[in-house]
Short mmCIF file of C-alpha atoms in Angstrom, two decimals:
data_model
loop_
_atom_site.label_atom_id
_atom_site.label_comp_id
_atom_site.label_asym_id
_atom_site.label_seq_id
_atom_site.Cartn_x
_atom_site.Cartn_y
_atom_site.Cartn_z
CA UNK A 1 1.15 -20.12 17.85
CA UNK A 2 4.13 -20.68 15.55
CA UNK A 3 5.62 -17.40 14.31
CA UNK A 4 8.30 -17.05 11.63
CA UNK A 5 9.87 -14.27 9.60
CA UNK A 6 10.70 -14.70 5.90
CA UNK A 7 12.90 -12.49 3.73
CA UNK A 8 12.41 -12.55 -0.04
CA UNK A 9 12.98 -10.49 -3.17
CA UNK A 10 9.28 -9.74 -3.60
CA UNK A 11 5.89 -10.47 -2.05
CA UNK A 12 5.07 -13.36 -4.39
CA UNK A 13 8.30 -15.14 -3.44
CA UNK A 14 7.66 -14.48 0.26
CA UNK A 15 4.12 -15.91 0.09
CA UNK A 16 5.44 -18.98 -1.69
CA UNK A 17 8.03 -19.49 1.08
CA UNK A 18 5.33 -19.11 3.73
CA UNK A 19 3.13 -21.67 2.04
CA UNK A 20 6.05 -24.08 1.63
CA UNK A 21 7.22 -23.81 5.26
CA UNK A 22 3.95 -23.26 7.17
CA UNK A 23 1.23 -24.46 4.79
CA UNK A 24 -1.75 -22.80 3.19
CA UNK A 25 -3.45 -22.04 6.53
CA UNK A 26 -0.69 -19.63 7.61
CA UNK A 27 -1.66 -16.05 8.34
CA UNK A 28 0.69 -13.28 7.20
CA UNK A 29 0.72 -10.83 10.09
CA UNK A 30 2.88 -8.06 8.66
CA UNK A 31 5.10 -7.16 5.73
CA UNK A 32 7.46 -4.33 4.95
CA UNK A 33 10.42 -3.48 2.74
CA UNK A 34 13.76 -3.40 4.54
CA UNK A 35 16.69 -1.10 3.81
CA UNK A 36 18.11 -3.56 1.28
CA UNK A 37 14.88 -3.52 -0.74
CA UNK A 38 13.84 -7.04 0.28
CA UNK A 39 10.39 -7.94 1.56
CA UNK A 40 10.26 -9.10 5.20
CA UNK A 41 7.12 -11.05 6.07
CA UNK A 42 6.06 -12.30 9.49
CA UNK A 43 3.68 -15.27 9.32
CA UNK A 44 1.88 -17.30 11.97
CA UNK A 45 0.22 -20.70 12.10
CA UNK A 46 -1.64 -22.59 14.79
CA UNK A 47 0.09 -25.90 15.70
CA UNK A 48 -3.02 -27.92 14.83
CA UNK A 49 -3.83 -26.08 11.62
CA UNK A 50 -4.95 -29.07 9.66
CA UNK A 51 -8.32 -27.63 8.74
CA UNK A 52 -9.68 -24.27 7.58
CA UNK A 53 -10.04 -21.69 10.34
CA UNK A 54 -13.48 -20.45 11.25
CA UNK A 55 -14.12 -16.69 11.25
CA UNK A 56 -13.92 -16.67 15.06
CA UNK A 57 -10.63 -18.58 15.01
CA UNK A 58 -9.24 -16.33 12.29
CA UNK A 59 -10.02 -13.23 14.33
CA UNK A 60 -8.44 -14.73 17.47
CA UNK A 61 -5.40 -15.91 15.53
CA UNK A 62 -4.77 -12.49 14.00
CA UNK A 63 -5.17 -10.72 17.32
CA UNK A 64 -2.76 -13.15 19.02
CA UNK A 65 -0.31 -12.83 16.15
CA UNK A 66 -0.32 -9.05 16.35
CA UNK A 67 0.38 -9.14 20.06
CA UNK A 68 3.10 -11.77 19.61
CA UNK A 69 4.69 -9.61 16.91
CA UNK A 70 4.72 -6.68 19.30
CA UNK A 71 6.34 -8.72 22.10
CA UNK A 72 9.00 -10.45 20.02
CA UNK A 73 10.00 -7.66 17.61
CA UNK A 74 10.22 -4.14 18.98
CA UNK A 75 9.26 -1.43 16.47
CA UNK A 76 12.01 -0.34 14.15
CA UNK A 77 12.63 3.21 13.04
CA UNK A 78 11.48 3.69 9.46
CA UNK A 79 12.88 6.53 7.39
CA UNK A 80 10.75 6.90 4.22
CA UNK A 81 12.88 9.76 2.94
CA UNK A 82 16.17 7.87 3.22
CA UNK A 83 17.88 6.75 0.02
CA UNK A 84 17.45 3.04 -0.66
CA UNK A 85 20.47 0.79 -0.29
CA UNK A 86 22.46 0.19 -3.48
CA UNK A 87 20.83 -2.42 -5.67
CA UNK A 88 22.43 -5.85 -5.53
CA UNK A 89 23.82 -7.31 -8.73
CA UNK A 90 20.81 -8.89 -10.40
CA UNK A 91 22.54 -11.06 -12.95
CA UNK A 92 20.73 -9.20 -15.74
CA UNK A 93 23.11 -7.35 -18.01
CA UNK A 94 22.02 -3.83 -18.91
CA UNK A 95 20.37 -3.63 -22.30
CA UNK A 96 18.14 -0.84 -23.56
CA UNK A 97 15.96 -3.20 -25.57
CA UNK A 98 15.49 -5.42 -22.51
CA UNK A 99 14.30 -2.48 -20.37
CA UNK A 100 12.00 -1.30 -23.15
CA UNK A 101 10.41 -4.76 -23.45
CA UNK A 102 10.01 -4.99 -19.69
CA UNK A 103 8.25 -1.62 -19.51
CA UNK A 104 6.09 -2.49 -22.50
CA UNK A 105 5.06 -5.71 -20.76
CA UNK A 106 4.09 -3.63 -17.71
CA UNK A 107 1.81 -1.46 -19.87
CA UNK A 108 3.86 1.72 -19.49
CA UNK A 109 3.02 4.42 -22.06
CA UNK A 110 5.64 4.94 -24.77
CA UNK A 111 6.80 8.35 -23.55
CA UNK A 112 7.36 7.07 -20.01
CA UNK A 113 9.09 3.95 -21.32
CA UNK A 114 11.43 5.95 -23.54
CA UNK A 115 12.23 8.44 -20.79
CA UNK A 116 13.16 5.74 -18.27
CA UNK A 117 15.23 3.79 -20.78
CA UNK A 118 17.10 6.93 -21.86
CA UNK A 119 17.76 7.92 -18.25
CA UNK A 120 19.04 4.44 -17.39
CA UNK A 121 21.29 4.41 -20.47
CA UNK A 122 23.12 7.58 -19.37
CA UNK A 123 24.22 6.00 -16.06
CA UNK A 124 26.95 3.77 -17.46
CA UNK A 125 25.78 0.96 -15.17
CA UNK A 126 26.11 -2.58 -16.46
CA UNK A 127 23.36 -4.00 -14.23
CA UNK A 128 19.79 -3.64 -15.46
CA UNK A 129 18.18 -3.65 -12.00
CA UNK A 130 20.49 -1.00 -10.56
CA UNK A 131 20.21 1.24 -13.61
CA UNK A 132 16.42 1.05 -13.68
CA UNK A 133 16.16 1.69 -9.92
CA UNK A 134 18.25 4.87 -10.25
CA UNK A 135 16.21 6.04 -13.25
CA UNK A 136 12.99 5.48 -11.28
CA UNK A 137 14.40 7.32 -8.27
CA UNK A 138 15.24 10.33 -10.42
CA UNK A 139 11.86 10.45 -12.15
CA UNK A 140 9.42 9.57 -9.36
CA UNK A 141 8.87 10.52 -5.75
CA UNK A 142 8.65 7.61 -3.30
CA UNK A 143 7.03 8.50 0.01
CA UNK A 144 5.46 5.67 2.04
CA UNK A 145 3.14 6.63 4.85
CA UNK A 146 4.66 6.02 8.28
CA UNK A 147 3.05 3.31 10.38
CA UNK A 148 1.67 6.04 12.63
CA UNK A 149 0.95 9.15 10.53
CA UNK A 150 1.00 12.35 12.62
CA UNK A 151 -2.15 13.69 10.88
CA UNK A 152 -5.38 11.87 9.95
CA UNK A 153 -5.30 10.09 6.60
CA UNK A 154 -8.37 10.20 4.35
CA UNK A 155 -8.50 7.50 1.66
CA UNK A 156 -10.16 8.58 -1.59
CA UNK A 157 -10.68 6.89 -4.93
CA UNK A 158 -12.87 5.29 -7.56
CA UNK A 159 -15.48 2.58 -6.85
CA UNK A 160 -13.87 -0.80 -6.31
CA UNK A 161 -10.37 0.53 -5.70
CA UNK A 162 -10.08 -1.11 -2.28
CA UNK A 163 -10.19 1.86 0.07
CA UNK A 164 -11.82 0.01 2.97
CA UNK A 165 -9.39 -2.90 3.02
CA UNK A 166 -6.52 -0.43 2.56
CA UNK A 167 -7.70 1.46 5.64
CA UNK A 168 -7.77 -1.83 7.55
CA UNK A 169 -4.26 -2.73 6.37
CA UNK A 170 -2.92 0.66 7.45
CA UNK A 171 -4.63 0.21 10.82
CA UNK A 172 -3.10 -3.27 11.18
CA UNK A 173 0.34 -1.78 10.64
CA UNK A 174 -0.27 0.70 13.44
CA UNK A 175 -1.63 -2.02 15.75
CA UNK A 176 1.57 -4.00 15.20
CA UNK A 177 3.46 -0.91 16.41
CA UNK A 178 1.47 -1.17 19.63
CA UNK A 179 -0.59 2.02 19.31
CA UNK A 180 -4.28 2.85 19.49
CA UNK A 181 -6.04 3.71 16.24
CA UNK A 182 -9.14 5.75 15.41
CA UNK A 183 -11.14 4.53 12.40
CA UNK A 184 -13.83 6.63 10.72
CA UNK A 185 -16.02 5.96 7.69
CA UNK A 186 -18.09 8.42 5.69
CA UNK A 187 -19.34 5.63 3.41
CA UNK A 188 -22.76 5.39 5.06
CA UNK A 189 -25.04 5.06 2.03
CA UNK A 190 -23.56 2.11 0.12
CA UNK A 191 -25.22 -1.21 0.89
CA UNK A 192 -22.97 -3.39 3.03
CA UNK A 193 -20.32 -0.72 3.55
CA UNK A 194 -20.90 -0.45 7.30
CA UNK A 195 -20.78 -4.22 7.76
CA UNK A 196 -17.56 -4.49 5.77
CA UNK A 197 -15.86 -1.82 7.86
CA UNK A 198 -17.11 -3.35 11.10
CA UNK A 199 -15.81 -6.78 10.08
CA UNK A 200 -12.33 -5.40 9.51
CA UNK A 201 -12.55 -3.51 12.79
CA UNK A 202 -13.40 -6.72 14.67
CA UNK A 203 -10.34 -8.43 13.22
CA UNK A 204 -8.19 -5.73 14.80
CA UNK A 205 -10.30 -5.25 17.92
CA UNK A 206 -11.04 -1.67 16.86
CA UNK A 207 -14.27 0.29 16.67
CA UNK A 208 -15.12 2.15 13.48
CA UNK A 209 -17.28 5.24 13.79
CA UNK A 210 -19.50 6.71 11.09
CA UNK A 211 -19.93 10.29 9.91
CA UNK A 212 -22.81 11.03 7.57
CA UNK A 213 -21.73 14.55 6.58
CA UNK A 214 -19.05 17.21 6.98
CA UNK A 215 -20.31 18.29 10.38
CA UNK A 216 -20.28 14.72 11.70
CA UNK A 217 -16.76 14.15 10.40
CA UNK A 218 -15.51 17.41 11.86
CA UNK A 219 -16.98 16.46 15.23
CA UNK A 220 -15.21 13.08 15.24
CA UNK A 221 -11.94 14.67 14.14
CA UNK A 222 -12.24 17.29 16.86
CA UNK A 223 -12.73 14.47 19.39
CA UNK A 224 -9.63 12.76 18.01
CA UNK A 225 -7.61 15.97 18.25
CA UNK A 226 -8.85 16.98 21.69
CA UNK A 227 -8.32 13.50 23.09
CA UNK A 228 -4.68 13.37 22.03
CA UNK A 229 -1.88 15.72 23.07
CA UNK A 230 -0.08 17.30 20.07
CA UNK A 231 3.18 15.53 20.95
CA UNK A 232 1.39 12.16 21.08
CA UNK A 233 -0.68 12.32 17.88
CA UNK A 234 1.79 10.20 15.95
CA UNK A 235 1.10 7.51 18.57
CA UNK A 236 -2.65 7.52 17.86
CA UNK A 237 -3.20 7.62 14.11
CA UNK A 238 -6.58 8.18 12.50
CA UNK A 239 -7.64 6.61 9.19
CA UNK A 240 -10.77 7.71 7.31
CA UNK A 241 -12.59 5.67 4.66
CA UNK A 242 -14.73 7.65 2.21
CA UNK A 243 -17.50 6.80 -0.21
CA UNK A 244 -16.32 6.10 -3.74
CA UNK A 245 -16.92 8.88 -6.23
CA UNK A 246 -16.90 9.41 -9.96
CA UNK A 247 -14.38 12.25 -10.42
CA UNK A 248 -16.00 13.13 -13.73
CA UNK A 249 -19.35 13.78 -12.05
CA UNK A 250 -19.14 17.41 -10.95
CA UNK A 251 -21.72 17.11 -8.21
CA UNK A 252 -20.20 13.98 -6.67
CA UNK A 253 -16.68 15.34 -6.82
CA UNK A 254 -17.69 18.72 -5.41
CA UNK A 255 -19.19 16.92 -2.39
CA UNK A 256 -15.94 15.04 -1.83
CA UNK A 257 -13.96 18.26 -2.19
CA UNK A 258 -16.07 19.90 0.53
CA UNK A 259 -15.53 16.87 2.76
CA UNK A 260 -11.76 16.90 2.19
CA UNK A 261 -11.53 20.64 2.81
CA UNK A 262 -13.57 20.33 6.00
CA UNK A 263 -11.33 17.50 7.23
CA UNK A 264 -8.22 19.51 6.42
CA UNK A 265 -9.56 22.51 8.32
CA UNK A 266 -10.59 20.38 11.32
CA UNK A 267 -7.41 18.31 11.70
CA UNK A 268 -4.95 18.95 8.85
CA UNK A 269 -6.15 15.69 7.27
CA UNK A 270 -4.18 14.35 4.29
CA UNK A 271 -6.14 12.83 1.39
CA UNK A 272 -4.38 9.79 -0.12
CA UNK A 273 -5.44 8.33 -3.45
CA UNK A 274 -6.13 4.58 -3.55
CA UNK A 275 -5.85 3.53 -7.18
CA UNK A 276 -6.46 0.10 -8.69
CA UNK A 277 -3.72 -1.03 -11.04
CA UNK A 278 -6.38 -2.91 -13.01
CA UNK A 279 -7.24 0.03 -15.21
CA UNK A 280 -6.42 1.78 -18.43
CA UNK A 281 -3.39 4.09 -18.21
CA UNK A 282 -5.24 7.00 -19.77
CA UNK A 283 -8.16 6.69 -17.33
CA UNK A 284 -5.83 6.38 -14.36
CA UNK A 285 -3.91 9.49 -15.43
CA UNK A 286 -7.11 11.51 -15.65
CA UNK A 287 -8.33 10.11 -12.34
CA UNK A 288 -5.06 10.89 -10.58
CA UNK A 289 -5.12 14.46 -11.86
CA UNK A 290 -8.62 15.01 -10.48
CA UNK A 291 -7.80 13.64 -7.05
CA UNK A 292 -4.53 15.56 -6.87
CA UNK A 293 -6.66 18.71 -7.09
CA UNK A 294 -8.11 17.70 -3.70
CA UNK A 295 -4.64 17.94 -2.21
CA UNK A 296 -3.66 14.29 -2.58
CA UNK A 297 0.09 13.92 -2.95
CA UNK A 298 0.52 10.18 -2.38
CA UNK A 299 -0.79 7.14 -4.24
CA UNK A 300 -1.42 3.62 -2.92
CA UNK A 301 -1.69 1.05 -5.72
CA UNK A 302 -4.05 -1.90 -5.21
CA UNK A 303 -5.14 -5.00 -7.14
CA UNK A 304 -1.69 -5.52 -8.62
CA UNK A 305 -2.37 -9.26 -8.29
CA UNK A 306 -5.27 -8.83 -10.72
CA UNK A 307 -3.64 -6.49 -13.23
CA UNK A 308 -0.19 -8.16 -13.04
CA UNK A 309 1.17 -4.86 -14.35
CA UNK A 310 2.10 -1.52 -12.80
CA UNK A 311 2.66 0.55 -15.93
CA UNK A 312 -0.68 2.36 -15.66
CA UNK A 313 0.00 3.24 -12.01
CA UNK A 314 3.43 4.61 -12.90
CA UNK A 315 1.86 6.66 -15.67
CA UNK A 316 -0.75 8.07 -13.28
CA UNK A 317 1.83 9.01 -10.66
CA UNK A 318 4.04 10.60 -13.30
CA UNK A 319 1.18 12.51 -14.92
CA UNK A 320 -0.28 13.90 -11.69
CA UNK A 321 2.97 14.36 -9.76
CA UNK A 322 1.94 11.93 -7.01
CA UNK A 323 4.43 10.08 -4.82
CA UNK A 324 4.33 6.29 -4.90
CA UNK A 325 3.51 5.27 -1.34
CA UNK A 326 2.52 1.61 -1.03
CA UNK A 327 1.47 -1.33 -3.14
CA UNK A 328 -1.06 -4.05 -2.36
CA UNK A 329 -0.75 -7.40 -4.09
CA UNK A 330 -3.47 -9.26 -2.20
CA UNK A 331 -6.99 -8.54 -0.92
CA UNK A 332 -6.26 -10.23 2.42
CA UNK A 333 -6.04 -7.92 5.42
CA UNK A 334 -3.31 -9.76 7.30
CA UNK A 335 -0.92 -9.56 4.35
CA UNK A 336 -0.66 -5.80 4.58
CA UNK A 337 0.91 -3.27 2.27
CA UNK A 338 4.44 -3.12 0.89
CA UNK A 339 6.20 0.24 1.00
CA UNK A 340 7.36 1.43 -2.39
CA UNK A 341 10.91 2.51 -3.15
CA UNK A 342 12.93 2.59 -6.39
CA UNK A 343 14.42 -0.86 -5.87
CA UNK A 344 11.08 -2.52 -5.12
CA UNK A 345 9.60 -0.81 -8.18
CA UNK A 346 12.48 -1.91 -10.42
CA UNK A 347 12.11 -5.49 -9.22
CA UNK A 348 8.40 -5.41 -9.98
CA UNK A 349 9.14 -4.26 -13.51
CA UNK A 350 11.98 -6.63 -14.29
CA UNK A 351 10.72 -9.57 -12.27
CA UNK A 352 7.38 -10.04 -14.04
CA UNK A 353 8.05 -9.50 -17.72
CA UNK A 354 8.56 -12.42 -20.07
CA UNK A 355 11.14 -10.90 -22.42
CA UNK A 356 14.20 -11.76 -20.30
CA UNK A 357 17.84 -11.93 -21.20
CA UNK A 358 19.97 -15.04 -20.58
CA UNK A 359 20.66 -15.48 -16.90
CA UNK A 360 17.65 -13.42 -15.80
CA UNK A 361 16.45 -16.27 -13.62
CA UNK A 362 19.06 -15.12 -11.12
CA UNK A 363 16.68 -12.22 -10.44
CA UNK A 364 14.61 -14.44 -8.21
CA UNK A 365 17.55 -14.90 -5.88
CA UNK A 366 18.56 -11.25 -5.66
#
């Protein structure tokens, strides 16, 4: 097993480096944002990887990679609440029109665009990346989930938002930290849901248990709580996948509310909204408001690789007062989630728009 770590400005650049150095058969074992705002990716490849891996080989490779990661890189302390490091000089001169075009290209609503541009303009900072990062920090909350949350995490969201794979990615992050994980699903009616969850569980050598109703979920949560000492609960996280709901259907949403309230009563469970970036800003704002009424205070953005824009997600977080937690730019389990902070967010905004100033290509090297 060949294991390497790559550091890049963003996930796309990191994946390109992995492919260039290790080939297309490489497996990305983990990824996170370091204190400087860069993406650190650990990738693995079998020495004889000259052909596609079978499902059995893929599972074995991931398991071996996770264990190798644990042996060679002891867990680091992560401090989600810490201020990000100062933004490096991006080579992009500050210009209000440039920021406005970048936010327009990301699909940000006009009021959000104007507010961020005005806030950045008051900072007297001549670097576009640094100014935008500070404006984002002042307007939004950034609160990534720790690798081992002390309370169970319940993932909620619309159909197709990627809750199940997000649960698996969160579990993979905990496995890399060397801890046991409890996985629960309440999505027992949808065709294929159980098989999908079980497949992800096999990749991580974890069992996933099902709860068909509130009583079943409470029983599993009570087992989780009783089997773990209070001081050790952060070392045995619990992630819960739920059935997708239409928040505008009163009956469906009321059922989810009862489930969330029961889980909160049983184990102080935190609902976290999983929201696809591939959606209309107005719809996402309404959706986020509904789910925030369940007690959700964090948002994980998915399918950014499909939407290629994060403006609608920013609008939803701003409208509903949700903290930006993580971002997923790939459907593949082993490639994990990237923690969001103001610098990562600013790079996403400035690094993907087409209306760039002279010298903006230096952004790729920052």
